Coordinates of C-alpha atoms in Angstrom, one line a residue:
Chain J
M10 CA 0.0 0.0 0.0
K11 CA 2.8 2.4 1.0
L12 CA 4.8 1.4 -2.1
A13 CA 1.8 2.2 -4.3
A14 CA 1.5 5.6 -2.7
I15 CA 5.1 6.3 -3.5
L16 CA 4.8 5.1 -7.1
V17 CA 1.8 7.4 -7.7
H18 CA 3.7 10.4 -6.6
L19 CA 6.7 9.7 -8.9
N20 CA 7.1 12.0 -11.9
P21 CA 5.7 10.2 -15.1
V22 CA 8.6 11.7 -17.2
A23 CA 11.3 10.9 -14.8
I24 CA 10.6 7.1 -14.6
P25 CA 11.1 6.4 -18.3
G26 CA 14.1 8.6 -18.1
A27 CA 15.7 6.6 -15.3
L28 CA 14.9 3.3 -17.1
L29 CA 16.6 4.6 -20.3
I30 CA 19.6 5.6 -18.2
L31 CA 19.9 2.1 -16.8
I32 CA 19.3 0.5 -20.2
G33 CA 22.0 2.8 -21.8
L34 CA 24.5 2.0 -19.1
W35 CA 23.9 -1.7 -19.4
G36 CA 24.4 -1.4 -23.1
I37 CA 27.7 0.5 -22.7
L38 CA 29.0 -2.1 -20.1
A39 CA 27.7 -5.4 -21.5
R40 CA 27.6 -5.1 -25.3
Q41 CA 30.6 -6.0 -27.5
N42 CA 29.6 -4.4 -30.8
L43 CA 31.0 -0.9 -31.2
F44 CA 27.9 0.4 -33.0
K45 CA 25.6 -1.0 -30.3
I46 CA 27.8 0.9 -27.7
A47 CA 27.3 4.1 -29.7
V48 CA 23.5 3.5 -29.7
A49 CA 23.7 2.8 -26.0
F50 CA 25.4 6.2 -25.4
S51 CA 22.6 7.8 -27.3
I52 CA 19.9 6.0 -25.2
L53 CA 21.7 7.0 -22.0
G54 CA 21.8 10.7 -23.2
T55 CA 18.1 10.6 -23.9
G56 CA 17.4 9.3 -20.4
V57 CA 19.5 12.0 -18.8
N58 CA 17.6 14.6 -20.9
L59 CA 14.2 13.3 -19.7
V60 CA 15.3 13.3 -16.1
I61 CA 16.6 16.9 -16.4
L62 CA 13.3 17.9 -18.1
S63 CA 11.2 16.3 -15.3
V64 CA 13.1 18.3 -12.7
G65 CA 11.8 21.5 -14.2
Y66 CA 8.2 20.2 -14.6
I67 CA 5.6 21.7 -12.2
R68 CA 2.3 19.9 -11.9
G69 CA -0.7 21.7 -13.6
R70 CA 1.4 24.3 -15.3
T71 CA 1.7 25.1 -19.1
A72 CA 4.6 25.5 -21.5
P73 CA 6.6 28.7 -21.1
I74 CA 5.3 30.5 -24.2
L75 CA 3.5 33.9 -23.8
D76 CA 0.4 34.0 -26.0
G77 CA -1.9 36.4 -24.2
E78 CA -4.0 33.8 -22.4
A79 CA -1.5 31.9 -20.4
A80 CA -0.4 33.9 -17.3
V81 CA 3.3 34.0 -16.3
A82 CA 2.3 32.5 -12.9
S83 CA 1.1 29.3 -14.6
M84 CA 4.2 28.3 -16.5
T85 CA 6.8 25.7 -15.9
D86 CA 10.5 26.3 -15.3
P87 CA 12.1 27.2 -18.7
V88 CA 15.7 26.8 -17.7
P89 CA 15.9 23.0 -17.8
Q90 CA 14.2 23.0 -21.2
A91 CA 16.9 25.4 -22.5
L92 CA 19.7 23.3 -21.0
V93 CA 18.2 20.1 -22.5
L94 CA 18.0 21.8 -25.9
T95 CA 21.8 22.3 -25.7
A96 CA 22.4 18.8 -24.4
I97 CA 20.4 17.2 -27.3
V98 CA 22.6 18.9 -29.9
I99 CA 25.9 18.0 -28.1
G100 CA 24.6 14.4 -27.7
L101 CA 24.1 14.2 -31.4
A102 CA 27.6 15.5 -32.1
V103 CA 29.0 12.9 -29.7
T104 CA 27.0 10.1 -31.4
A105 CA 28.3 11.2 -34.8
L106 CA 31.9 11.2 -33.5
L107 CA 31.5 7.8 -31.8
L108 CA 30.1 6.3 -35.0
S109 CA 32.9 7.6 -37.2
Y110 CA 35.5 6.2 -34.7
A111 CA 33.7 2.9 -34.9
V112 CA 33.8 3.1 -38.8
R113 CA 37.6 3.9 -38.5
L114 CA 38.3 0.9 -36.2
R115 CA 36.3 -1.5 -38.3
S116 CA 37.9 -0.4 -41.5
G117 CA 41.3 -1.0 -39.9
G118 CA 40.4 -4.7 -39.7
G119 CA 39.1 -6.8 -36.9
G120 CA 35.4 -6.4 -37.2
S121 CA 33.0 -4.4 -35.0
S122 CA 33.7 -6.2 -31.7
I123 CA 35.4 -4.1 -29.0
E124 CA 37.3 -7.2 -27.7
V125 CA 39.4 -7.2 -30.8
H126 CA 40.7 -3.8 -30.1
G127 CA 41.9 -4.6 -26.6
D128 CA 45.4 -3.3 -27.4
E129 CA 43.9 0.2 -27.7
K130 CA 43.3 0.2 -24.0
W131 CA 45.6 2.3 -21.9
Chain G
M1 CA 30.7 -14.4 -15.3
M2 CA 32.4 -12.2 -12.7
R3 CA 32.0 -9.3 -15.1
R4 CA 28.2 -9.9 -15.5
Y5 CA 27.8 -9.7 -11.7
L6 CA 29.8 -6.5 -11.6
V7 CA 27.6 -4.9 -14.3
G8 CA 24.5 -6.0 -12.4
L9 CA 25.9 -4.5 -9.2
I10 CA 26.7 -1.2 -10.9
L11 CA 23.2 -1.0 -12.4
I12 CA 21.5 -1.7 -9.0
G13 CA 23.7 0.9 -7.4
L14 CA 22.8 3.5 -10.0
A15 CA 19.1 2.7 -9.7
F16 CA 19.3 3.3 -5.9
A17 CA 21.2 6.6 -6.5
L18 CA 18.5 7.7 -9.0
F19 CA 15.5 6.9 -6.8
P20 CA 15.7 9.9 -4.5
L21 CA 16.0 12.2 -7.6
L22 CA 12.9 10.6 -9.1
R23 CA 10.9 11.3 -5.8
Q24 CA 12.1 14.9 -5.9
A25 CA 11.5 15.6 -9.6
G26 CA 8.7 18.0 -10.3
V27 CA 7.5 18.5 -6.7
A28 CA 8.5 22.2 -6.7
E29 CA 5.5 24.6 -6.3
A30 CA 7.0 27.4 -8.4
P31 CA 10.1 28.0 -10.5
G32 CA 13.2 29.4 -8.8
P33 CA 14.1 33.1 -8.7
L34 CA 16.2 33.0 -11.8
A35 CA 13.6 31.2 -13.9
S36 CA 10.8 33.5 -12.6
A37 CA 12.8 36.5 -13.6
Y38 CA 13.3 35.0 -17.1
L39 CA 9.5 34.3 -17.3
E40 CA 8.5 37.8 -16.2
N41 CA 11.1 39.9 -18.1
S42 CA 11.5 38.1 -21.4
A43 CA 8.6 40.0 -23.1
D44 CA 9.8 43.4 -21.8
D45 CA 13.5 42.8 -22.4
F46 CA 13.5 41.2 -25.9
G47 CA 9.8 41.0 -27.0
A48 CA 10.1 37.2 -27.4
A49 CA 7.0 35.1 -26.8
N50 CA 8.9 31.8 -26.4
V51 CA 10.8 32.2 -23.1
V52 CA 13.0 29.1 -23.9
T53 CA 14.1 30.8 -27.1
A54 CA 14.8 34.1 -25.3
I55 CA 17.1 32.1 -22.8
V56 CA 18.8 30.1 -25.5
V57 CA 19.5 32.9 -28.0
S58 CA 19.8 36.0 -25.7
Y59 CA 20.2 35.5 -22.0
R60 CA 22.6 32.6 -22.6
G61 CA 23.6 33.5 -26.1
F62 CA 27.3 32.7 -25.4
D63 CA 26.3 29.1 -24.5
T64 CA 24.6 28.8 -27.9
L65 CA 27.5 30.3 -29.8
G66 CA 29.8 27.7 -28.0
E67 CA 27.3 24.9 -28.8
V68 CA 27.3 25.8 -32.5
A69 CA 31.2 25.8 -32.3
V70 CA 31.1 22.3 -30.7
L71 CA 28.8 21.0 -33.4
F72 CA 31.2 22.5 -36.0
A73 CA 34.1 20.8 -34.3
A74 CA 32.3 17.5 -34.3
T75 CA 31.4 17.8 -38.0
A76 CA 35.1 18.6 -38.8
G77 CA 36.1 15.6 -36.7
V78 CA 33.8 13.3 -38.6
G79 CA 35.0 14.7 -41.9
T80 CA 38.7 14.2 -40.8
L81 CA 38.3 10.7 -39.5
L82 CA 36.4 9.4 -42.6
T83 CA 38.6 10.7 -45.5
R84 CA 39.7 8.8 -48.5
R85 CA 43.4 9.4 -47.6
R86 CA 42.9 7.6 -44.2
L87 CA 40.5 4.8 -45.2
G88 CA 41.3 4.3 -48.9
K89 CA 38.8 4.5 -51.7
A90 CA 35.5 3.0 -50.7
V91 CA 33.9 0.6 -53.1
P92 CA 30.1 0.6 -52.9
P93 CA 28.9 -2.9 -51.9
P94 CA 28.1 -5.0 -55.0
G95 CA 24.4 -5.6 -54.3
R96 CA 23.5 -2.1 -53.5
Q97 CA 20.2 -1.1 -55.0
G98 CA 18.6 2.3 -55.4
G99 CA 15.4 3.2 -53.6
T100 CA 12.1 1.7 -54.8
E101 CA 9.8 3.6 -57.1
V102 CA 7.6 4.6 -54.2
L103 CA 10.6 6.0 -52.2
E104 CA 11.9 8.0 -55.1
T105 CA 8.6 9.6 -56.0
A106 CA 7.8 10.3 -52.4
S107 CA 11.2 11.8 -51.7
R108 CA 10.9 14.1 -54.7
L109 CA 7.4 15.1 -53.4
L110 CA 8.5 15.6 -49.8
A111 CA 11.9 17.3 -50.2
G112 CA 10.5 20.7 -50.9
L113 CA 7.8 20.4 -48.2
L114 CA 10.4 19.3 -45.6
I115 CA 12.7 22.2 -46.4
M116 CA 9.8 24.6 -46.2
F117 CA 8.7 23.1 -42.9
G118 CA 12.2 23.3 -41.5
A119 CA 12.4 27.0 -42.5
Y120 CA 9.0 27.6 -40.9
I121 CA 10.2 26.0 -37.7
F122 CA 13.4 28.1 -37.4
I123 CA 11.8 31.4 -38.6
H124 CA 9.0 31.1 -36.0
G125 CA 11.4 30.0 -33.2
H126 CA 10.6 33.1 -31.1
L127 CA 6.9 32.5 -31.2
T128 CA 6.2 28.7 -31.2
P129 CA 8.0 25.6 -29.8
G130 CA 11.0 25.0 -32.0
G131 CA 13.9 27.0 -33.3
G132 CA 17.1 26.8 -35.2
F133 CA 18.3 23.4 -34.1
Q134 CA 15.0 21.7 -34.6
G135 CA 14.4 23.4 -38.0
G136 CA 18.0 22.5 -39.1
V137 CA 17.4 18.9 -38.3
V138 CA 14.2 18.8 -40.4
V139 CA 16.1 20.4 -43.3
A140 CA 18.8 17.7 -43.0
V141 CA 16.1 15.0 -43.0
A142 CA 15.2 16.2 -46.5
L143 CA 18.7 15.5 -47.7
L144 CA 18.8 12.1 -45.9
L145 CA 15.5 11.1 -47.7
G146 CA 17.0 12.1 -51.0
L147 CA 20.1 10.0 -50.3
L148 CA 18.0 7.0 -49.3
A149 CA 16.2 7.2 -52.6
K150 CA 19.3 7.7 -54.7
P151 CA 22.3 6.3 -52.8
D152 CA 24.8 7.2 -55.5
A153 CA 23.9 10.9 -55.6
Q154 CA 26.7 13.3 -54.7
V155 CA 26.2 16.2 -52.3
S156 CA 27.9 19.4 -53.4
H157 CA 30.5 20.1 -50.8
R158 CA 31.1 23.7 -52.1
V159 CA 27.4 24.6 -51.6
M160 CA 27.4 23.1 -48.1
T161 CA 30.7 24.8 -47.0
T162 CA 29.6 28.2 -48.4
L163 CA 26.2 27.9 -46.7
E164 CA 27.7 26.9 -43.4
S165 CA 30.5 29.5 -43.2
L166 CA 28.2 32.3 -44.5
S167 CA 25.5 31.6 -41.9
G168 CA 28.2 31.3 -39.1
A169 CA 29.7 34.7 -40.2
V170 CA 26.2 36.4 -40.2
Y171 CA 25.5 34.9 -36.8
V172 CA 28.7 36.5 -35.3
G173 CA 28.1 39.7 -37.3
L174 CA 24.6 40.0 -35.8
G175 CA 26.2 39.5 -32.4
L176 CA 28.7 42.3 -33.1
L177 CA 25.9 44.5 -34.3
G178 CA 24.6 44.2 -30.7
I179 CA 27.8 45.8 -29.4
V180 CA 27.5 48.8 -31.7
L181 CA 23.7 49.4 -31.5
A182 CA 22.7 47.9 -28.1
G183 CA 24.0 46.8 -24.8
G184 CA 26.5 44.1 -25.7
F185 CA 27.5 41.1 -27.8
L186 CA 24.5 39.1 -29.1
D187 CA 22.1 41.7 -27.7
P188 CA 18.9 41.3 -29.9
R189 CA 17.8 44.9 -29.2
A190 CA 20.1 46.0 -32.0
L191 CA 16.9 45.7 -34.2
P192 CA 13.4 47.1 -33.3
L193 CA 11.6 44.8 -30.8
G194 CA 8.1 45.1 -32.3
V195 CA 5.0 43.7 -30.7
V196 CA 5.2 40.5 -28.7
G197 CA 3.7 37.6 -30.7
Q198 CA 4.2 39.0 -34.2
L199 CA 6.5 37.5 -36.8
F200 CA 8.7 40.6 -37.1
S201 CA 9.4 41.0 -33.4
A202 CA 12.0 40.2 -30.8
G203 CA 14.8 42.2 -32.5
S204 CA 17.5 40.0 -34.1
I205 CA 16.4 36.7 -32.4
P206 CA 14.6 35.4 -35.5
L207 CA 17.5 36.3 -37.7
I208 CA 20.0 34.7 -35.4
Y209 CA 17.9 31.5 -35.0
S210 CA 17.5 31.3 -38.8
M211 CA 21.3 31.5 -39.2
I212 CA 21.6 28.8 -36.6
G213 CA 19.0 26.7 -38.5
L214 CA 20.9 27.0 -41.8
K215 CA 24.2 26.2 -40.1
V216 CA 22.9 23.2 -38.3
G217 CA 21.2 21.9 -41.4
A218 CA 24.4 22.2 -43.5
E219 CA 26.5 20.6 -40.7
L220 CA 24.1 17.6 -40.2
S221 CA 24.0 17.2 -44.0
G222 CA 27.8 17.0 -43.9
I223 CA 27.8 14.4 -41.2
I224 CA 25.2 12.3 -43.2
D225 CA 27.3 12.6 -46.3
A226 CA 30.5 11.6 -44.5
L227 CA 28.9 8.6 -42.8
K228 CA 27.3 7.5 -46.2
G229 CA 30.7 5.9 -47.0
D230 CA 31.3 6.9 -50.6
R231 CA 34.8 8.3 -50.6
S232 CA 35.4 9.0 -54.2

C-alpha cells in the first residue's frame, strides 16, 4: 500500500528517463559491438535529458510561451528546457563522432567487436 | 561471469542513486528566482513570446555560440576521420540497389515540403515551440531522404561549405551589431523589438535563429554525407 502511494507520486517523465539511463549504461558495459555501444550512449543521453526535463516540470502548469491567455504565474520552469536543448545537440555531435570512430576501427580490420581492439586500452 | 555480476551491481547501485532524484523531480511549487525572472522579463526585455528561445539565444547567447562551435568541431572531426586518404577509396557494396519507385517519388514530393517546414520552424522560433536546431534537423532530413532514394547521388561540398560559413559569419556579425547598436555582444535589441507575438518582433532573435538553423542543417548534411561511406 505504501509502495503504491510512493509510485503514484513519482514523476511520469522521470521514470522512463531513469529506465533509459539504466538500459543505456547496461548497453555500454555489457555489449561488444562498437555500433551498439554508440547507440547505448545515445539512449543514456536521452534518459538523462528526460530526467533533467522532469526536474523543471511543475504539476498543472503550461509551457513557457507567452500568448496572451497563459499567465506567467502558470508556466513551468524554462531553464531545464533550454539546457536540454543544448544537451540534445551536443549528444548528437557525440554520437556522430562515436560512429565515425567505430567506422575507422572497423575499416582497420578486426570487425566491429570491442574485444578485438583490446590493445587500444591504456 | 564475474563481469556480469559487476555490471548488475553497478546498475542496481545507479538505480538506488537515481531513486531519490525521481521522488524529488517535479515537486516544486514554483520556478526558482532566476527562472521566474526570465519568465517575467523576457517579453519586456526582448519581446520574445517563447521564453525558452529568449534564454537560448539572448540570456545565454554565449552558450549557444559555443554549442554551435562544438557542433562544427564534431562535424570537422567526422570529416577528418572518414577521409579517402585515411581509409582508402571505398567501393560501394556490389548488391546495393537504389530506392524503390515509391521511395523515389515520395522523396521528390516531400523534399520541398520538408525544407519549407524546417524553414517555418526556425523562422518562428521566437513564437512557437521549435527553433534553429529543430528546424535545421528537419532540413537535413530532406537530404537524408534524398540519399535514401538515390544512394549514388553526390552532395555538393562547395554549396554546403559556403552555406555553413556564411551563416556562421552572419551569426557572429549580428552579435557584433549588438555591441554597436545595443547593450553588448548578441544583444537582440540592435533591431526594433516590435509587438510580442508578431513574426517581425524580438529584435534580431529570428535572424540569429534562422542562421543557426541553416548552419545546423548544413553541418548535419555534412555528417550524413560523410557517414554514407562513398569516398570518391
